[in-house]
Amino acid sequence: MSTERVPLRLGTVAPDFKAETTQGSISFHEFIGNSWAILFSHPADFTPVCTTELGVVARLQPQFDERNVKVIGLSANDLESHGRWIDDINEVNNVQLKFPIIADADRKISTLYDMLDYQDITNLDSKGIPFTVRSVFIIDPKKTIRLILTYPASTGRNFDEILRVVDSLQLGDKNRITTPANWKNGDKVIVHPSVTNEEAATLFPGFETVKPYLRFATQPGTQKA
């Protein structure tokens, strides 16, 4: 694992690391392979908000699989603790959690990804070391960071929103579009500003011009034959 801390920004390469997980040892970049990945952190095992979040992600896993997205959690405890916690997660949420959870008791990965909590003075372990905040990284097959979200430890994440962002990013990578506020899969999209009207007529037949800089089109792939 790299020991050099570099600022994590959109467009930078996600730092590689080796870790022990509930599904064995991994090298992060090898784990991602040719897929997309979502790395998301949790302050600690056996905590209420985290237990609900992991249940939601376990329930959504088929939707992530459909999008070629691998999900991997991280919590600042050891593997033995993770294993017992997964039993609780499955029981409480009536799921079968199938994705790996990283053991990061020494906070090395949390530090590498700048996940530690410097705001909530109650979010500490027995030694006074900060736990993580609720970080989310969406990483593409090129290992490039495409989204960074940070929630406070007290607020559970909206994983429907994370799925929505994956849909937007993947659609934009394949087509010259962007997505408007509150867009959902199947809604109209925005023609990318770099596309001329002549190009748009071919790429997006029937596109609508609201302003010269704002043109709407039917989402690619949803047009009726």
PDB file of C-alpha atoms in Angstrom:
ATOM      1  CA  MET A   1       0.000   0.000   0.000  1.00  0.00           C
ATOM      2  CA  SER A   2       1.275   3.450  -0.852  1.00  0.00           C
ATOM      3  CA  THR A   3       2.431   5.469   2.150  1.00  0.00           C
ATOM      4  CA  GLU A   4       2.237   8.802   0.337  1.00  0.00           C
ATOM      5  CA  ARG A   5      -0.897  10.795   0.970  1.00  0.00           C
ATOM      6  CA  VAL A   6      -2.182  12.582  -2.095  1.00  0.00           C
ATOM      7  CA  PRO A   7      -5.311  14.735  -2.216  1.00  0.00           C
ATOM      8  CA  LEU A   8      -8.272  12.682  -3.372  1.00  0.00           C
ATOM      9  CA  ARG A   9     -10.205  14.560  -6.015  1.00  0.00           C
ATOM     10  CA  LEU A  10     -12.544  13.636  -8.818  1.00  0.00           C
ATOM     11  CA  GLY A  11     -10.433  12.396 -11.694  1.00  0.00           C
ATOM     12  CA  THR A  12      -7.514  11.133  -9.599  1.00  0.00           C
ATOM     13  CA  VAL A  13      -6.563   7.469  -9.508  1.00  0.00           C
ATOM     14  CA  ALA A  14      -7.943   5.711  -6.450  1.00  0.00           C
ATOM     15  CA  PRO A  15      -5.046   4.649  -4.217  1.00  0.00           C
ATOM     16  CA  ASP A  16      -4.314   0.949  -4.357  1.00  0.00           C
ATOM     17  CA  PHE A  17      -3.951  -1.029  -1.140  1.00  0.00           C
ATOM     18  CA  LYS A  18      -3.844  -4.563   0.216  1.00  0.00           C
ATOM     19  CA  ALA A  19      -6.364  -5.543   2.864  1.00  0.00           C
ATOM     20  CA  GLU A  20      -7.950  -8.386   4.756  1.00  0.00           C
ATOM     21  CA  THR A  21     -11.673  -8.682   4.165  1.00  0.00           C
ATOM     22  CA  THR A  22     -14.497 -10.976   5.171  1.00  0.00           C
ATOM     23  CA  GLN A  23     -13.947 -12.725   1.843  1.00  0.00           C
ATOM     24  CA  GLY A  24     -10.168 -13.040   2.018  1.00  0.00           C
ATOM     25  CA  SER A  25      -7.122 -10.939   1.163  1.00  0.00           C
ATOM     26  CA  ILE A  26      -7.411  -8.440  -1.661  1.00  0.00           C
ATOM     27  CA  SER A  27      -5.418  -5.945  -3.659  1.00  0.00           C
ATOM     28  CA  PHE A  28      -7.930  -3.172  -4.289  1.00  0.00           C
ATOM     29  CA  HIS A  29      -7.156  -2.525  -7.951  1.00  0.00           C
ATOM     30  CA  GLU A  30      -7.206  -6.250  -8.682  1.00  0.00           C
ATOM     31  CA  PHE A  31     -10.515  -6.512  -6.852  1.00  0.00           C
ATOM     32  CA  ILE A  32     -12.000  -3.806  -9.090  1.00  0.00           C
ATOM     33  CA  GLY A  33     -10.690  -5.435 -12.275  1.00  0.00           C
ATOM     34  CA  ASN A  34     -12.773  -4.275 -15.242  1.00  0.00           C
ATOM     35  CA  SER A  35     -15.750  -3.330 -13.104  1.00  0.00           C
ATOM     36  CA  TRP A  36     -16.941  -0.179 -11.410  1.00  0.00           C
ATOM     37  CA  ALA A  37     -16.567  -0.139  -7.638  1.00  0.00           C
ATOM     38  CA  ILE A  38     -18.137   1.529  -4.638  1.00  0.00           C
ATOM     39  CA  LEU A  39     -15.998   1.770  -1.509  1.00  0.00           C
ATOM     40  CA  PHE A  40     -17.977   2.926   1.502  1.00  0.00           C
ATOM     41  CA  SER A  41     -16.851   3.285   5.105  1.00  0.00           C
ATOM     42  CA  HIS A  42     -18.547   2.739   8.454  1.00  0.00           C
ATOM     43  CA  PRO A  43     -17.528   4.152  11.828  1.00  0.00           C
ATOM     44  CA  ALA A  44     -17.672   0.809  13.652  1.00  0.00           C
ATOM     45  CA  ASP A  45     -19.277  -2.621  13.866  1.00  0.00           C
ATOM     46  CA  PHE A  46     -22.468  -3.160  15.862  1.00  0.00           C
ATOM     47  CA  THR A  47     -23.596   0.440  15.404  1.00  0.00           C
ATOM     48  CA  PRO A  48     -27.238   1.187  14.579  1.00  0.00           C
ATOM     49  CA  VAL A  49     -26.990   3.380  11.486  1.00  0.00           C
ATOM     50  CA  CYS A  50     -24.326   1.173   9.885  1.00  0.00           C
ATOM     51  CA  THR A  51     -26.411  -1.934  10.473  1.00  0.00           C
ATOM     52  CA  THR A  52     -29.314  -0.440   8.517  1.00  0.00           C
ATOM     53  CA  GLU A  53     -27.021   0.817   5.728  1.00  0.00           C
ATOM     54  CA  LEU A  54     -25.345  -2.528   5.121  1.00  0.00           C
ATOM     55  CA  GLY A  55     -28.747  -4.186   5.046  1.00  0.00           C
ATOM     56  CA  VAL A  56     -29.899  -1.772   2.361  1.00  0.00           C
ATOM     57  CA  VAL A  57     -26.781  -2.363   0.255  1.00  0.00           C
ATOM     58  CA  ALA A  58     -27.193  -6.136   0.597  1.00  0.00           C
ATOM     59  CA  ARG A  59     -30.761  -5.779  -0.656  1.00  0.00           C
ATOM     60  CA  LEU A  60     -29.636  -3.576  -3.558  1.00  0.00           C
ATOM     61  CA  GLN A  61     -26.749  -5.833  -4.591  1.00  0.00           C
ATOM     62  CA  PRO A  62     -28.607  -7.321  -7.593  1.00  0.00           C
ATOM     63  CA  GLN A  63     -29.029  -3.785  -8.941  1.00  0.00           C
ATOM     64  CA  PHE A  64     -25.337  -3.045  -8.478  1.00  0.00           C
ATOM     65  CA  ASP A  65     -24.511  -6.350 -10.185  1.00  0.00           C
ATOM     66  CA  GLU A  66     -26.667  -5.369 -13.174  1.00  0.00           C
ATOM     67  CA  ARG A  67     -24.548  -2.237 -13.536  1.00  0.00           C
ATOM     68  CA  ASN A  68     -21.223  -4.104 -13.259  1.00  0.00           C
ATOM     69  CA  VAL A  69     -20.530  -2.461  -9.904  1.00  0.00           C
ATOM     70  CA  LYS A  70     -18.643  -4.206  -7.109  1.00  0.00           C
ATOM     71  CA  VAL A  71     -19.443  -2.936  -3.625  1.00  0.00           C
ATOM     72  CA  ILE A  72     -17.019  -3.195  -0.737  1.00  0.00           C
ATOM     73  CA  GLY A  73     -17.492  -1.896   2.787  1.00  0.00           C
ATOM     74  CA  LEU A  74     -14.934  -0.844   5.372  1.00  0.00           C
ATOM     75  CA  SER A  75     -15.215  -0.675   9.131  1.00  0.00           C
ATOM     76  CA  ALA A  76     -12.643   0.094  11.824  1.00  0.00           C
ATOM     77  CA  ASN A  77     -12.766  -3.343  13.475  1.00  0.00           C
ATOM     78  CA  ASP A  78     -11.188  -6.762  12.962  1.00  0.00           C
ATOM     79  CA  LEU A  79     -12.443  -9.716  10.926  1.00  0.00           C
ATOM     80  CA  GLU A  80     -13.776 -11.635  13.903  1.00  0.00           C
ATOM     81  CA  SER A  81     -15.960  -8.689  14.840  1.00  0.00           C
ATOM     82  CA  HIS A  82     -17.087  -8.253  11.226  1.00  0.00           C
ATOM     83  CA  GLY A  83     -18.190 -11.870  11.055  1.00  0.00           C
ATOM     84  CA  ARG A  84     -20.362 -11.604  14.143  1.00  0.00           C
ATOM     85  CA  TRP A  85     -21.775  -8.284  12.957  1.00  0.00           C
ATOM     86  CA  ILE A  86     -22.766  -9.727   9.571  1.00  0.00           C
ATOM     87  CA  ASP A  87     -24.929 -12.242  11.445  1.00  0.00           C
ATOM     88  CA  ASP A  88     -26.764  -9.331  13.050  1.00  0.00           C
ATOM     89  CA  ILE A  89     -27.065  -7.445   9.757  1.00  0.00           C
ATOM     90  CA  ASN A  90     -28.627 -10.466   8.073  1.00  0.00           C
ATOM     91  CA  GLU A  91     -31.028 -11.055  10.951  1.00  0.00           C
ATOM     92  CA  VAL A  92     -32.123  -7.442  11.415  1.00  0.00           C
ATOM     93  CA  ASN A  93     -32.602  -6.707   7.713  1.00  0.00           C
ATOM     94  CA  ASN A  94     -33.688 -10.178   6.543  1.00  0.00           C
ATOM     95  CA  VAL A  95     -30.895 -10.298   3.947  1.00  0.00           C
ATOM     96  CA  GLN A  96     -27.824 -12.355   3.078  1.00  0.00           C
ATOM     97  CA  LEU A  97     -24.885  -9.984   2.841  1.00  0.00           C
ATOM     98  CA  LYS A  98     -22.577 -11.229   0.069  1.00  0.00           C
ATOM     99  CA  PHE A  99     -20.060  -8.426  -0.515  1.00  0.00           C
ATOM    100  CA  PRO A 100     -16.750  -8.078   1.354  1.00  0.00           C
ATOM    101  CA  ILE A 101     -16.101  -5.808   4.316  1.00  0.00           C
ATOM    102  CA  ILE A 102     -12.548  -4.586   4.901  1.00  0.00           C
ATOM    103  CA  ALA A 103     -11.008  -4.933   8.357  1.00  0.00           C
ATOM    104  CA  ASP A 104      -9.322  -1.595   9.079  1.00  0.00           C
ATOM    105  CA  ALA A 105      -8.759  -1.668  12.830  1.00  0.00           C
ATOM    106  CA  ASP A 106      -5.430   0.161  12.431  1.00  0.00           C
ATOM    107  CA  ARG A 107      -7.086   2.874  10.285  1.00  0.00           C
ATOM    108  CA  LYS A 108      -4.408   2.654   7.584  1.00  0.00           C
ATOM    109  CA  ILE A 109      -6.895   2.567   4.715  1.00  0.00           C
ATOM    110  CA  SER A 110      -9.155   5.098   6.414  1.00  0.00           C
ATOM    111  CA  THR A 111      -6.171   7.440   6.649  1.00  0.00           C
ATOM    112  CA  LEU A 112      -5.132   6.793   3.040  1.00  0.00           C
ATOM    113  CA  TYR A 113      -8.638   7.734   1.871  1.00  0.00           C
ATOM    114  CA  ASP A 114      -9.058  10.600   4.378  1.00  0.00           C
ATOM    115  CA  MET A 115     -12.099   8.968   5.990  1.00  0.00           C
ATOM    116  CA  LEU A 116     -11.455   9.762   9.664  1.00  0.00           C
ATOM    117  CA  ASP A 117     -13.870  11.898  11.676  1.00  0.00           C
ATOM    118  CA  TYR A 118     -12.398  15.172  12.922  1.00  0.00           C
ATOM    119  CA  GLN A 119     -15.731  16.774  13.822  1.00  0.00           C
ATOM    120  CA  ASP A 120     -17.728  14.475  16.124  1.00  0.00           C
ATOM    121  CA  ILE A 121     -15.847  14.148  19.423  1.00  0.00           C
ATOM    122  CA  THR A 122     -18.052  11.198  20.377  1.00  0.00           C
ATOM    123  CA  ASN A 123     -17.038   9.173  17.309  1.00  0.00           C
ATOM    124  CA  LEU A 124     -13.910   7.723  18.965  1.00  0.00           C
ATOM    125  CA  ASP A 125     -12.766   4.293  20.043  1.00  0.00           C
ATOM    126  CA  SER A 126     -11.722   3.370  23.588  1.00  0.00           C
ATOM    127  CA  LYS A 127      -8.208   4.686  22.892  1.00  0.00           C
ATOM    128  CA  GLY A 128      -9.492   8.051  21.696  1.00  0.00           C
ATOM    129  CA  ILE A 129      -8.695   7.318  18.036  1.00  0.00           C
ATOM    130  CA  PRO A 130     -11.309   8.686  15.597  1.00  0.00           C
ATOM    131  CA  PHE A 131     -13.578   6.281  13.793  1.00  0.00           C
ATOM    132  CA  THR A 132     -14.459   6.951  10.173  1.00  0.00           C
ATOM    133  CA  VAL A 133     -17.177   9.182   8.824  1.00  0.00           C
ATOM    134  CA  ARG A 134     -19.569   7.785   6.179  1.00  0.00           C
ATOM    135  CA  SER A 135     -17.462   8.144   3.052  1.00  0.00           C
ATOM    136  CA  VAL A 136     -18.456   6.922  -0.411  1.00  0.00           C
ATOM    137  CA  PHE A 137     -16.170   6.606  -3.434  1.00  0.00           C
ATOM    138  CA  ILE A 138     -17.447   5.621  -6.864  1.00  0.00           C
ATOM    139  CA  ILE A 139     -14.524   4.344  -8.933  1.00  0.00           C
ATOM    140  CA  ASP A 140     -14.629   3.435 -12.619  1.00  0.00           C
ATOM    141  CA  PRO A 141     -12.859   0.545 -14.406  1.00  0.00           C
ATOM    142  CA  LYS A 142      -9.862   2.803 -15.099  1.00  0.00           C
ATOM    143  CA  LYS A 143      -9.527   3.125 -11.274  1.00  0.00           C
ATOM    144  CA  THR A 144     -10.477   6.802 -11.517  1.00  0.00           C
ATOM    145  CA  ILE A 145     -12.474   8.391  -8.706  1.00  0.00           C
ATOM    146  CA  ARG A 146     -15.745   9.649 -10.173  1.00  0.00           C
ATOM    147  CA  LEU A 147     -17.664  10.617  -7.029  1.00  0.00           C
ATOM    148  CA  ILE A 148     -16.783  11.423  -3.421  1.00  0.00           C
ATOM    149  CA  LEU A 149     -19.467  11.774  -0.756  1.00  0.00           C
ATOM    150  CA  THR A 150     -18.990  12.346   2.960  1.00  0.00           C
ATOM    151  CA  TYR A 151     -21.836  12.009   5.427  1.00  0.00           C
ATOM    152  CA  PRO A 152     -21.542  12.623   9.175  1.00  0.00           C
ATOM    153  CA  ALA A 153     -21.574   9.548  11.388  1.00  0.00           C
ATOM    154  CA  SER A 154     -25.076  10.442  12.600  1.00  0.00           C
ATOM    155  CA  THR A 155     -26.721  10.388   9.145  1.00  0.00           C
ATOM    156  CA  GLY A 156     -27.408   7.263   7.113  1.00  0.00           C
ATOM    157  CA  ARG A 157     -26.689   7.422   3.398  1.00  0.00           C
ATOM    158  CA  ASN A 158     -29.231   7.362   0.578  1.00  0.00           C
ATOM    159  CA  PHE A 159     -28.090   4.448  -1.562  1.00  0.00           C
ATOM    160  CA  ASP A 160     -30.826   5.067  -4.125  1.00  0.00           C
ATOM    161  CA  GLU A 161     -28.990   8.326  -4.817  1.00  0.00           C
ATOM    162  CA  ILE A 162     -25.713   6.466  -5.203  1.00  0.00           C
ATOM    163  CA  LEU A 163     -27.338   4.139  -7.736  1.00  0.00           C
ATOM    164  CA  ARG A 164     -28.707   7.210  -9.539  1.00  0.00           C
ATOM    165  CA  VAL A 165     -25.213   8.677  -9.825  1.00  0.00           C
ATOM    166  CA  VAL A 166     -23.847   5.389 -11.184  1.00  0.00           C
ATOM    167  CA  ASP A 167     -26.573   5.430 -13.848  1.00  0.00           C
ATOM    168  CA  SER A 168     -25.748   9.035 -14.753  1.00  0.00           C
ATOM    169  CA  LEU A 169     -21.999   8.422 -14.954  1.00  0.00           C
ATOM    170  CA  GLN A 170     -22.315   5.263 -17.019  1.00  0.00           C
ATOM    171  CA  LEU A 171     -24.827   6.862 -19.375  1.00  0.00           C
ATOM    172  CA  GLY A 172     -22.617   9.925 -19.802  1.00  0.00           C
ATOM    173  CA  ASP A 173     -19.578   7.787 -20.549  1.00  0.00           C
ATOM    174  CA  LYS A 174     -21.411   6.097 -23.415  1.00  0.00           C
ATOM    175  CA  ASN A 175     -23.286   9.121 -24.771  1.00  0.00           C
ATOM    176  CA  ARG A 176     -22.598  12.835 -25.146  1.00  0.00           C
ATOM    177  CA  ILE A 177     -25.070  13.868 -22.460  1.00  0.00           C
ATOM    178  CA  THR A 178     -25.340  15.210 -18.935  1.00  0.00           C
ATOM    179  CA  THR A 179     -28.240  14.758 -16.520  1.00  0.00           C
ATOM    180  CA  PRO A 180     -30.384  17.485 -14.950  1.00  0.00           C
ATOM    181  CA  ALA A 181     -31.401  18.069 -11.358  1.00  0.00           C
ATOM    182  CA  ASN A 182     -33.354  15.188  -9.807  1.00  0.00           C
ATOM    183  CA  TRP A 183     -32.869  13.108 -12.954  1.00  0.00           C
ATOM    184  CA  LYS A 184     -33.813   9.467 -12.721  1.00  0.00           C
ATOM    185  CA  ASN A 185     -33.103   6.646 -15.143  1.00  0.00           C
ATOM    186  CA  GLY A 186     -35.499   7.023 -18.077  1.00  0.00           C
ATOM    187  CA  ASP A 187     -36.015  10.774 -17.720  1.00  0.00           C
ATOM    188  CA  LYS A 188     -34.958  13.303 -20.362  1.00  0.00           C
ATOM    189  CA  VAL A 189     -31.259  14.119 -20.467  1.00  0.00           C
ATOM    190  CA  ILE A 190     -29.320  17.236 -21.427  1.00  0.00           C
ATOM    191  CA  VAL A 191     -27.386  17.353 -24.683  1.00  0.00           C
ATOM    192  CA  HIS A 192     -23.738  17.999 -23.838  1.00  0.00           C
ATOM    193  CA  PRO A 193     -22.680  21.610 -24.569  1.00  0.00           C
ATOM    194  CA  SER A 194     -19.880  20.353 -26.849  1.00  0.00           C
ATOM    195  CA  VAL A 195     -22.444  18.864 -29.251  1.00  0.00           C
ATOM    196  CA  THR A 196     -23.445  21.174 -32.115  1.00  0.00           C
ATOM    197  CA  ASN A 197     -27.057  21.404 -33.199  1.00  0.00           C
ATOM    198  CA  GLU A 198     -26.116  19.634 -36.429  1.00  0.00           C
ATOM    199  CA  GLU A 199     -24.616  16.753 -34.488  1.00  0.00           C
ATOM    200  CA  ALA A 200     -27.527  16.727 -32.059  1.00  0.00           C
ATOM    201  CA  ALA A 201     -29.995  16.297 -34.928  1.00  0.00           C
ATOM    202  CA  THR A 202     -28.292  12.986 -35.715  1.00  0.00           C
ATOM    203  CA  LEU A 203     -27.451  11.868 -32.196  1.00  0.00           C
ATOM    204  CA  PHE A 204     -30.675  12.991 -30.530  1.00  0.00           C
ATOM    205  CA  PRO A 205     -33.496  13.238 -33.106  1.00  0.00           C
ATOM    206  CA  GLY A 206     -36.238  15.581 -31.941  1.00  0.00           C
ATOM    207  CA  PHE A 207     -34.131  17.237 -29.233  1.00  0.00           C
ATOM    208  CA  GLU A 208     -35.699  20.283 -27.586  1.00  0.00           C
ATOM    209  CA  THR A 209     -33.929  23.643 -27.350  1.00  0.00           C
ATOM    210  CA  VAL A 210     -34.972  25.621 -24.262  1.00  0.00           C
ATOM    211  CA  LYS A 211     -32.008  27.992 -24.408  1.00  0.00           C
ATOM    212  CA  PRO A 212     -28.988  27.836 -26.720  1.00  0.00           C
ATOM    213  CA  TYR A 213     -27.066  26.293 -23.818  1.00  0.00           C
ATOM    214  CA  LEU A 214     -29.899  24.030 -22.582  1.00  0.00           C
ATOM    215  CA  ARG A 215     -31.172  21.293 -24.869  1.00  0.00           C
ATOM    216  CA  PHE A 216     -33.167  18.297 -23.700  1.00  0.00           C
ATOM    217  CA  ALA A 217     -33.348  14.905 -25.382  1.00  0.00           C
ATOM    218  CA  THR A 218     -34.886  11.509 -24.822  1.00  0.00           C
ATOM    219  CA  GLN A 219     -32.522   9.289 -22.861  1.00  0.00           C
ATOM    220  CA  PRO A 220     -30.474   7.145 -25.254  1.00  0.00           C
ATOM    221  CA  GLY A 221     -31.650   3.577 -25.286  1.00  0.00           C
ATOM    222  CA  THR A 222     -35.221   4.392 -24.269  1.00  0.00           C
ATOM    223  CA  GLN A 223     -36.531   5.488 -27.691  1.00  0.00           C
ATOM    224  CA  LYS A 224     -39.437   3.462 -29.007  1.00  0.00           C
ATOM    225  CA  ALA A 225     -38.754   1.532 -32.167  1.00  0.00           C
TER     226      ALA A 225
END
